[in-house]
Structure formats: C-alpha cells, structure tokens
Coordinates of C-alpha atoms in Angstrom, one line a residue:
M1 CA 23.0 92.3 -103.8
K2 CA 23.8 88.6 -103.0
V3 CA 21.0 86.1 -103.2
K4 CA 21.6 82.7 -101.5
V5 CA 19.8 79.8 -103.1
I6 CA 19.8 76.1 -102.4
S7 CA 21.3 74.3 -105.5
R8 CA 21.3 70.6 -105.8
S9 CA 22.5 68.4 -108.7
T10 CA 19.7 66.3 -110.2
D11 CA 22.0 63.3 -110.3
E12 CA 22.0 63.1 -106.5
F13 CA 18.3 62.5 -106.1
T14 CA 17.0 61.3 -109.5
R15 CA 16.6 57.6 -109.9
E16 CA 18.4 56.0 -112.9
R17 CA 15.8 53.2 -113.2
S18 CA 12.3 52.9 -111.9
Q19 CA 13.3 49.9 -109.7
D20 CA 15.9 52.0 -107.8
L21 CA 15.2 53.3 -104.3
Q22 CA 14.7 57.0 -103.8
R23 CA 17.6 58.7 -102.1
V24 CA 16.8 59.9 -98.6
F25 CA 18.8 62.7 -97.1
H26 CA 19.3 62.5 -93.3
N27 CA 20.2 65.3 -90.9
F28 CA 22.3 63.6 -88.3
D29 CA 22.0 66.4 -85.7
P30 CA 21.5 64.7 -82.3
N31 CA 19.1 67.4 -81.2
L32 CA 16.7 66.5 -83.9
R33 CA 16.8 62.8 -83.3
T34 CA 16.7 62.3 -79.5
Q35 CA 15.7 58.6 -79.7
E36 CA 18.7 57.7 -82.0
K37 CA 20.6 55.7 -79.2
A38 CA 17.5 53.8 -78.2
V39 CA 16.7 53.0 -81.8
E40 CA 20.3 51.8 -82.5
Y41 CA 20.3 49.6 -79.4
Q42 CA 17.1 47.9 -80.5
R43 CA 18.6 47.4 -83.9
A44 CA 21.7 45.9 -82.3
L45 CA 19.5 43.6 -80.2
N46 CA 17.6 42.5 -83.3
A47 CA 20.9 41.9 -85.3
A48 CA 22.2 39.7 -82.5
K49 CA 18.9 37.7 -82.5
L50 CA 18.9 37.4 -86.3
D51 CA 22.5 36.0 -86.1
K52 CA 21.2 33.2 -83.9
I53 CA 18.3 32.5 -86.2
F54 CA 20.4 32.3 -89.3
A55 CA 23.3 30.4 -87.6
R56 CA 23.6 27.3 -89.8
P57 CA 27.3 26.5 -89.7
F58 CA 27.2 22.9 -91.0
I59 CA 27.4 22.7 -94.8
G60 CA 27.9 19.0 -95.5
A61 CA 29.9 15.9 -94.9
M62 CA 32.3 14.2 -97.3
D63 CA 32.3 10.4 -96.9
G64 CA 34.4 7.9 -98.7
H65 CA 37.0 6.7 -96.1
I66 CA 36.4 3.4 -94.4
D67 CA 38.4 4.2 -91.3
A68 CA 39.1 7.2 -89.0
V69 CA 40.5 10.3 -90.7
S70 CA 43.9 10.9 -89.1
C71 CA 45.4 13.9 -90.9
M72 CA 44.7 16.5 -93.5
A73 CA 46.6 19.0 -95.7
K74 CA 45.7 22.0 -97.8
N75 CA 46.6 22.4 -101.4
P76 CA 48.3 25.9 -101.5
N77 CA 47.9 26.0 -105.3
Y78 CA 44.2 25.2 -105.5
L79 CA 41.6 26.8 -103.2
K80 CA 39.0 24.0 -103.6
G81 CA 41.3 21.1 -102.9
I82 CA 42.2 19.3 -99.6
F83 CA 44.0 16.1 -98.9
S84 CA 43.0 13.6 -96.3
G85 CA 44.6 10.5 -94.9
S86 CA 43.0 7.7 -92.9
M87 CA 44.0 5.0 -90.5
D88 CA 43.7 2.3 -93.1
G89 CA 46.4 3.9 -95.4
D90 CA 43.9 5.6 -97.8
I91 CA 44.8 9.1 -99.1
R92 CA 42.3 11.1 -101.0
L93 CA 42.1 14.5 -102.8
W94 CA 38.7 16.2 -102.3
D95 CA 37.0 18.9 -104.3
I96 CA 35.4 20.9 -101.4
A97 CA 33.0 22.8 -103.7
N98 CA 31.4 19.6 -105.0
R99 CA 32.2 17.5 -101.9
R100 CA 33.5 14.6 -103.9
T101 CA 36.8 12.6 -104.2
V102 CA 38.9 13.7 -107.1
C103 CA 41.8 11.3 -106.8
Q104 CA 43.1 8.5 -104.6
F105 CA 46.7 7.7 -103.6
P106 CA 47.0 4.0 -102.7
G107 CA 50.2 2.5 -101.3
H108 CA 50.5 2.9 -97.5
Q109 CA 50.3 -0.4 -95.6
G110 CA 49.5 1.2 -92.3
A111 CA 47.9 4.3 -90.8
V112 CA 48.7 7.6 -92.6
R113 CA 50.0 9.9 -89.9
G114 CA 51.2 12.9 -91.8
L115 CA 50.3 14.8 -95.0
T116 CA 51.8 18.0 -96.5
A117 CA 52.0 19.7 -99.9
S118 CA 54.8 21.7 -101.4
T119 CA 54.4 25.4 -101.7
D120 CA 53.8 25.2 -105.4
G121 CA 51.1 22.6 -104.9
S122 CA 52.7 20.1 -107.3
T123 CA 54.0 17.5 -104.8
L124 CA 52.2 15.7 -101.9
V125 CA 54.3 14.1 -99.2
S126 CA 52.8 11.5 -96.9
C127 CA 54.2 9.4 -94.1
G128 CA 52.8 6.7 -91.9
T129 CA 53.3 3.9 -89.4
D130 CA 54.6 1.6 -92.2
C131 CA 58.0 3.4 -91.9
T132 CA 57.8 4.9 -95.4
V133 CA 57.7 8.4 -96.8
R134 CA 56.0 8.7 -100.2
L135 CA 56.1 11.5 -102.7
W136 CA 53.1 11.9 -105.1
N137 CA 52.4 14.1 -108.1
V138 CA 49.3 16.2 -107.5
P139 CA 46.7 16.3 -110.4
V140 CA 46.5 19.7 -112.1
A141 CA 43.5 21.9 -111.7
T142 CA 42.0 21.0 -115.1
I143 CA 41.8 17.4 -114.1
M144 CA 40.2 18.3 -110.8
D145 CA 37.5 20.4 -112.5
S146 CA 36.5 17.7 -115.0
D147 CA 33.5 15.5 -114.1
N148 CA 35.1 12.1 -114.9
S149 CA 38.0 12.3 -112.4
S150 CA 36.4 10.4 -109.5
D151 CA 38.2 7.2 -110.4
C152 CA 41.6 8.9 -110.8
S153 CA 44.4 7.1 -108.9
S154 CA 48.1 7.9 -108.7
E155 CA 51.3 6.0 -108.2
P156 CA 54.0 7.3 -105.9
R157 CA 56.8 9.3 -107.5
A158 CA 59.2 8.1 -104.9
V159 CA 59.2 5.9 -101.8
Y160 CA 61.8 6.5 -99.0
M161 CA 62.2 3.9 -96.2
G162 CA 62.9 4.8 -92.6
E163 CA 63.9 2.7 -89.6
N164 CA 60.9 3.7 -87.4
A165 CA 57.3 4.7 -87.8
F166 CA 56.7 8.3 -88.8
W167 CA 54.1 10.4 -86.9
A168 CA 54.1 13.8 -88.7
V169 CA 55.5 15.6 -91.8
D170 CA 55.7 19.2 -92.8
H171 CA 57.0 21.0 -95.9
Q172 CA 59.2 24.1 -95.9
W173 CA 57.3 27.2 -96.9
N174 CA 59.8 28.3 -99.5
G175 CA 62.2 25.5 -100.5
D176 CA 62.6 21.8 -101.4
L177 CA 63.0 20.5 -97.9
F178 CA 60.5 18.7 -95.7
A179 CA 60.7 17.3 -92.2
T180 CA 59.4 14.1 -90.7
A181 CA 58.8 13.3 -87.0
G182 CA 59.2 9.9 -85.5
A183 CA 62.0 8.5 -83.3
Q184 CA 63.9 11.6 -84.4
V185 CA 63.4 14.7 -86.6
D186 CA 64.7 14.0 -90.2
I187 CA 65.2 16.7 -92.8
W188 CA 64.7 15.4 -96.4
N189 CA 65.2 16.7 -99.9
H190 CA 62.8 15.8 -102.8
N191 CA 65.7 14.3 -104.8
R192 CA 67.5 12.3 -102.1
S193 CA 66.4 8.9 -100.7
Q194 CA 68.2 9.5 -97.3
P195 CA 67.8 12.3 -94.8
V196 CA 70.1 15.3 -95.4
N197 CA 70.0 16.0 -91.7
S198 CA 68.7 14.5 -88.4
F199 CA 68.1 16.0 -85.0
K200 CA 67.5 14.2 -81.7
W201 CA 67.0 15.6 -78.2
G202 CA 65.9 13.0 -75.7
T203 CA 64.7 9.4 -76.3
D204 CA 61.0 9.9 -76.8
S205 CA 59.0 10.0 -80.1
V206 CA 58.4 13.3 -81.8
I207 CA 54.7 13.5 -82.6
S208 CA 54.3 16.8 -84.5
V209 CA 56.5 19.2 -86.6
R210 CA 55.9 22.6 -88.1
F211 CA 58.1 24.9 -90.3
N212 CA 58.0 28.6 -89.6
P213 CA 56.2 30.6 -92.3
G214 CA 58.5 33.6 -92.0
E215 CA 61.9 32.0 -91.5
P216 CA 62.2 28.8 -93.7
N217 CA 65.1 27.3 -91.6
L218 CA 63.2 27.4 -88.3
L219 CA 60.9 24.6 -87.2
V220 CA 59.2 23.6 -83.9
T221 CA 58.3 20.1 -82.8
S222 CA 56.5 18.5 -79.9
A223 CA 57.4 15.1 -78.3
S224 CA 55.7 12.5 -76.2
D225 CA 58.0 13.5 -73.3
R226 CA 55.9 16.7 -72.9
S227 CA 58.5 18.9 -74.6
I228 CA 58.3 21.6 -77.3
I229 CA 61.6 22.0 -79.1
L230 CA 62.8 24.7 -81.5
Y231 CA 65.3 23.7 -84.3
D232 CA 67.3 25.8 -86.6
L233 CA 68.6 24.1 -89.8
R234 CA 71.5 26.5 -90.0
V235 CA 73.1 24.9 -86.9
S236 CA 73.7 21.3 -86.2
S237 CA 72.0 21.1 -82.8
P238 CA 68.5 22.0 -81.5
A239 CA 68.1 25.6 -80.3
R240 CA 65.7 25.6 -77.3
K241 CA 63.5 23.1 -75.4
L242 CA 60.4 23.8 -73.3
I243 CA 59.1 21.1 -70.9
M244 CA 55.4 21.3 -69.9
R245 CA 53.4 19.3 -67.4
T246 CA 51.3 17.6 -70.1
K247 CA 51.9 16.5 -73.7
T248 CA 51.4 18.8 -76.7
N249 CA 49.5 17.1 -79.5
S250 CA 49.9 19.7 -82.3
I251 CA 51.4 23.1 -83.0
S252 CA 50.6 25.9 -85.5
W253 CA 52.5 29.1 -86.3
N254 CA 50.6 32.3 -86.7
P255 CA 51.1 33.2 -90.4
M256 CA 50.8 37.0 -89.8
E257 CA 53.1 37.0 -86.7
P258 CA 55.6 34.3 -87.5
M259 CA 57.4 34.7 -84.1
N260 CA 54.3 33.3 -82.3
F261 CA 52.9 29.8 -82.2
T262 CA 50.0 28.1 -80.4
A263 CA 50.3 24.6 -78.9
A264 CA 47.3 22.2 -78.6
N265 CA 47.7 20.4 -75.2
E266 CA 46.4 17.3 -73.5
D267 CA 45.1 19.3 -70.6
C268 CA 42.2 20.7 -72.6
N269 CA 43.9 24.1 -73.2
C270 CA 45.8 25.8 -75.9
Y271 CA 48.9 27.9 -75.1
S272 CA 50.2 30.7 -77.3
Y273 CA 53.9 31.4 -77.1
D274 CA 56.4 33.9 -78.4
A275 CA 59.3 31.8 -79.7
R276 CA 61.7 34.4 -78.4
K277 CA 60.4 34.2 -74.8
L278 CA 59.3 30.7 -73.9
E279 CA 59.4 31.0 -70.1
E280 CA 55.8 32.3 -70.2
A281 CA 52.7 31.8 -72.4
K282 CA 51.3 34.9 -74.1
C283 CA 47.7 33.6 -73.7
V284 CA 45.9 30.5 -72.4
H285 CA 42.9 29.5 -74.5
K286 CA 40.3 27.5 -72.5
D287 CA 36.9 25.9 -73.1
H288 CA 37.5 22.3 -74.3
V289 CA 36.7 19.6 -71.8
S290 CA 39.0 16.9 -73.3
A291 CA 42.4 16.7 -75.0
V292 CA 42.9 19.1 -77.9
M293 CA 44.1 17.0 -80.8
D294 CA 44.8 19.4 -83.6
I295 CA 45.0 23.2 -84.3
D296 CA 45.3 25.3 -87.4
F297 CA 45.5 29.1 -87.9
S298 CA 43.4 31.1 -90.2
P299 CA 45.4 32.7 -93.1
T300 CA 44.5 36.1 -91.6
G301 CA 46.3 35.2 -88.4
R302 CA 43.4 36.6 -86.3
E303 CA 41.9 33.3 -85.2
F304 CA 42.5 29.6 -85.1
V305 CA 40.4 26.4 -85.1
T306 CA 40.9 23.5 -82.8
G307 CA 39.5 19.9 -82.8
S308 CA 39.2 17.9 -79.6
Y309 CA 38.7 14.5 -78.2
D310 CA 35.4 15.8 -76.7
R311 CA 33.8 15.6 -80.2
T312 CA 33.7 19.4 -80.8
V313 CA 35.4 22.0 -83.1
R314 CA 36.0 25.4 -81.6
I315 CA 37.2 28.7 -83.1
F316 CA 39.3 31.1 -81.0
Q317 CA 40.5 34.6 -81.4
Y318 CA 44.3 34.6 -81.5
N319 CA 44.4 36.6 -78.3
G320 CA 41.1 35.4 -76.7
G321 CA 40.9 33.2 -73.6
H322 CA 37.6 31.6 -74.6
S323 CA 36.2 30.3 -77.9
R324 CA 33.9 32.5 -80.0
E325 CA 32.3 29.5 -81.7
I326 CA 31.7 25.8 -81.1
Y327 CA 30.5 23.3 -83.7
H328 CA 29.2 19.8 -83.0
T329 CA 26.8 17.3 -84.5
K330 CA 25.2 14.1 -83.1
R331 CA 27.1 11.9 -85.5
M332 CA 30.5 13.5 -85.2
Q333 CA 32.9 11.5 -83.0
R334 CA 36.4 12.4 -81.7
V335 CA 38.0 15.0 -84.0
F336 CA 41.6 14.2 -85.0
C337 CA 42.3 16.9 -87.5
V338 CA 41.1 20.4 -88.5
K339 CA 42.0 22.9 -91.2
F340 CA 41.0 26.4 -92.1
S341 CA 40.4 26.9 -95.9
C342 CA 42.9 29.0 -97.7
D343 CA 40.4 31.9 -98.0
A344 CA 39.5 31.8 -94.3
S345 CA 35.8 31.3 -95.1
Y346 CA 35.4 27.6 -94.2
V347 CA 36.6 25.1 -91.6
I348 CA 37.2 21.4 -92.5
S349 CA 37.2 18.7 -89.7
G350 CA 38.2 15.1 -89.9
S351 CA 36.9 12.7 -87.2
D352 CA 36.8 9.2 -85.9
D353 CA 33.6 8.4 -87.8
T354 CA 35.4 8.3 -91.2
N355 CA 33.9 11.6 -92.4
L356 CA 35.2 15.0 -93.3
R357 CA 32.9 17.8 -92.4
L358 CA 32.7 21.3 -94.0
W359 CA 31.7 24.2 -91.8
K360 CA 31.3 28.0 -92.2
A361 CA 33.9 30.0 -90.3
K362 CA 31.1 32.5 -89.4
A363 CA 28.1 30.5 -88.5
S364 CA 25.5 33.0 -89.7
E365 CA 27.3 34.2 -92.8
Q366 CA 25.2 34.3 -96.0
L367 CA 26.6 32.2 -98.8
G368 CA 26.7 33.2 -102.4
V369 CA 27.1 36.5 -104.1
L370 CA 25.7 39.4 -102.1
L371 CA 24.1 42.5 -103.6
P372 CA 25.7 45.8 -102.5
R373 CA 22.7 46.7 -100.4
E374 CA 22.9 43.3 -98.6
Q375 CA 26.6 43.8 -98.0
K376 CA 26.1 47.2 -96.5
R377 CA 23.3 45.9 -94.4
H378 CA 25.5 43.1 -93.0
E379 CA 28.3 45.6 -92.3
Y380 CA 25.9 48.0 -90.5
N381 CA 24.6 45.2 -88.3
E382 CA 28.2 44.1 -87.4
A383 CA 29.0 47.7 -86.5
L384 CA 25.9 48.0 -84.3
K385 CA 26.7 44.7 -82.5
N386 CA 30.3 45.9 -82.0
R387 CA 29.1 49.2 -80.6
Y388 CA 26.7 47.7 -78.1
K389 CA 28.5 44.4 -77.3
H390 CA 29.2 45.4 -73.7
L391 CA 25.5 45.8 -72.8
P392 CA 24.2 42.8 -70.8
E393 CA 21.4 41.7 -73.1
V394 CA 23.4 42.0 -76.3
K395 CA 26.3 40.3 -74.7
R396 CA 24.2 37.4 -73.4
I397 CA 22.6 36.7 -76.8
V398 CA 25.9 36.9 -78.7
R399 CA 27.8 34.7 -76.2
H400 CA 25.1 32.0 -75.8
R401 CA 25.8 28.6 -77.3
H402 CA 23.8 25.4 -77.0
L403 CA 26.0 22.5 -75.8
P404 CA 25.3 18.8 -75.9
K405 CA 24.5 17.6 -72.4
P406 CA 27.7 15.5 -71.9
I407 CA 29.9 18.4 -72.9
Y408 CA 27.9 20.8 -70.7
K409 CA 28.2 18.5 -67.7
A410 CA 31.9 17.9 -68.2
G411 CA 32.4 21.7 -68.4
V412 CA 30.6 22.2 -65.2
L413 CA 32.6 19.5 -63.5
R414 CA 35.8 20.9 -64.8
R415 CA 35.0 24.4 -63.5
V416 CA 34.2 22.9 -60.1
M417 CA 37.5 21.1 -59.9
I418 CA 39.5 24.2 -61.0
E419 CA 37.6 26.3 -58.3
A420 CA 38.3 23.7 -55.6
E421 CA 42.0 23.7 -56.5
R422 CA 42.1 27.5 -56.4
R423 CA 40.5 27.5 -52.9
K424 CA 42.9 24.9 -51.7
D425 CA 45.8 27.0 -52.9
Q426 CA 44.4 30.1 -51.1
R427 CA 44.0 28.3 -47.8
R428 CA 47.5 26.7 -48.1
K429 CA 48.9 30.2 -48.7
A430 CA 46.9 31.8 -45.9
H431 CA 48.2 29.2 -43.3
S432 CA 51.8 29.4 -44.4
A433 CA 54.6 31.8 -43.5
P434 CA 54.3 35.1 -45.5
G435 CA 56.2 34.8 -48.7
S436 CA 56.9 31.1 -48.5
I437 CA 54.3 30.2 -51.2
V438 CA 54.2 32.1 -54.4
T439 CA 51.1 31.9 -56.6
E440 CA 52.1 31.4 -60.2
P441 CA 49.9 32.8 -63.0
M442 CA 48.2 30.3 -65.3
R443 CA 50.5 31.3 -68.1
K444 CA 53.5 29.9 -66.1
R445 CA 51.9 27.2 -64.1
R446 CA 51.9 24.5 -66.7
I447 CA 55.6 25.0 -67.6
I448 CA 58.2 22.9 -65.8
K449 CA 61.4 24.4 -67.2
E450 CA 63.1 25.8 -70.3
V451 CA 66.3 24.2 -71.5
D452 CA 68.8 26.0 -73.8

C-alpha cells in the first residue's frame, strides 16, 4: 500500500536568526486570487507616485572656475575623476565623490575649447583659442585620493603651436593619435610637434571632432557650414559629407553600436544617423526649445544626455523621440557641456555660471548600498510600472515633469509654430496638382544633400 505524505525540508521555512522574516508560501493560481490584477495596478500606481516623491536628481555643484565652463573630459582610468576647462584658460581635475579640485593645469592664454584624455588615462590633451595644443601628465590615483592634493598644479609636458585657433580635440580610442578641429582637421602624434596628417573639405571652421569607438581610424566632424563629414585615416581624402539646414554643434558615437552617431543641432533637435546610410536620419529626438550645445552617450549605449542653450539638461533613450528626463535649477544658466559618468550612474553638466553640477542619471534612484530586500523591492516596482505603463493614469504620472515657466511657454510657442507650418504644407498640397508636391518625413526634411 502507498501512502502519500507532504514532506518539507525544515531549511525552507525555519528562520536562521530571530530577526529574519518568516517565509510565506503563495499559491499563484489565478482562480484563488481574483483581485490580483487590481492589486497589482494599485501597486504600480503607488510605485509611480513614490518615484515622483523621491525624485531628487541634483546632488551638488562644484565651484572653482571664475569663468564659463566650456568643455569637459572623462578620465577613462579613474571613475571619480573628470576634467573641465573654462573660458579664462583654467583647466581643473575634479574628484566627483568629494566634489573638490584635485589638480590645476595652468598655461592657456585664451579660452579652452577642447579636452580629451588618452585611453590609458595618463595623458590629457587640451586645445584653445590661443592656437596651442598642450599635453599634460595626469596625476596618479594615489595622489587624487590623498587629502592634501588640492593645491597640486602641473606643467605641460609638451606645447604644440598651430596657425589658427582650435575648437575641439578628441583622442583615438586605441592608439597614440589625437585629432584637433579648427580651420582644418589635424591628426597629431604624442611624440611629434607637427601634425602627421591634415584634412580639409570646404573653407569653414570645423567645430567638433569625434573618433569612432569601434574603428580607430574613422572619425566624424561637424563644421560651421552646416556639414557633417566622415574621415578615414587610411585614405588621404575625406570619405563622405552631409549638409544639413542648420549647424551641428556636437556629435557623439554610440559605444555599443559604433556604426551609429547622434548629432546635436542648432534647430533644437538631435538627429541619430547610421554612418553607412546618411541620406536619412534613424531618429529625430525633440523637446529642447533652444540650440543643443553638447551631447554624450551613456557607456551602456541605451541613452544619451544633452545640454542646451535653454538652460536645461535632458536624457533621451537612444531610439526615443522625446526625453525621458529633464533637469534644471534656478541658478543654472546656458549649458555648454555635458558628460555621462563612466559607470552610467551620474550626469555632469558645465554651464555659463562657472559651475559643474552633478546629477543622478535616474532621478529617484536610492544612493548608497542597498540591502537585498531593498533591491528586490525596487526591481519589483520597476517591473510593475513597466507592465502597466500603457494605462492612462500610470502613463500620466510617469511622464509628467514640472518645467520652468519660460521653457514651458517657449515649448508651447514652438509647437504652435510647427503645427502652423504643417497646416500650411497641407493646404499647399491640397491646392496643387496631384503629385507635384511630395511631403518629406522629418528624418529627411532637415538634410539638404549628401556628397561623396
């Protein structure tokens, strides 16, 4: 005769310590829990509201510069370090964790326009309107961690003279080359005082340059003649040129999809392109109400941060048409440079009011070490919000952002102007011969032509 008994290991339900919680066993049969969906919806609603309550993105400001912060660079070798350059020629290395200056790099006689660090983090390259490129030795991490390093200053390792002012600089991801942008694109080596190569296409100044993270010999530039140009160092001439209707201020490659880059434009939008197919943008990212000045991708490649002349910092999904987050303060003025931290947890912005500001990449994220139960609770709330994000009330709460009145009014005016232009195009098309007017999508409308 067989006897069926319920057997259960004592380890499954016995507490190890008296402070531990009792294990509760759930039967997930939907017939037994008819109100489960309603309960989950209410939990998702509460999770969305709690996110708003705990949204405190601003961590602190780092002051020390006496003029506008014009450029920044991450230190690939040190998570807590970031370089900043200002319009008065001052370059500083900051310890983000303690929000203090670690080292200063004096020497530039004019505005510092470009900063970049080598891949190993040992060399800093700066350029500016005083027609010089300077190479600096970066202090090692032990000096940065010491408390008495605030008065540290460094002398340039090398100074290279140019004929014209420099507007941007970027270092090769793997290699000893770096590129400067000015009247032309110059390729430099650490050990040579003259450019090893120069490129020029057109007569206007080049204002930004970025090396490709996947292909070290490929770089993209934007110029003041509204063009975006791709260069390949293995050939002697530029590869492709794209001319848009408005100027591109900055460009950033997607580190996880190195064939794609996003351009920050003067027309308040950002445009994502595939470098292999430049005749059409992959995505148009809207929401800013003034020129977008700088852009930087997260190391995960899933989102990017932008800084704008409208005094706001926005975070976009890499394939999202609208921003998921907007940061602003009463004191923050026009934002000239933004960077994601190397661990994708923080955003650093530099603005016209001489300050660097540190923000959380996720506004309601809890800082510090989380207990396992806290971590599971956060993950559960995220899953609930993701499941019910399409329902009107949850969507409304998650999407809502408070905007300063000038930005809100400028956004309303901008939408009115876009709608008026759309209606005008519709009427023009309705009163013209069939087929004579072709409506172009937004992804193509801002492109004038592509030149090979």
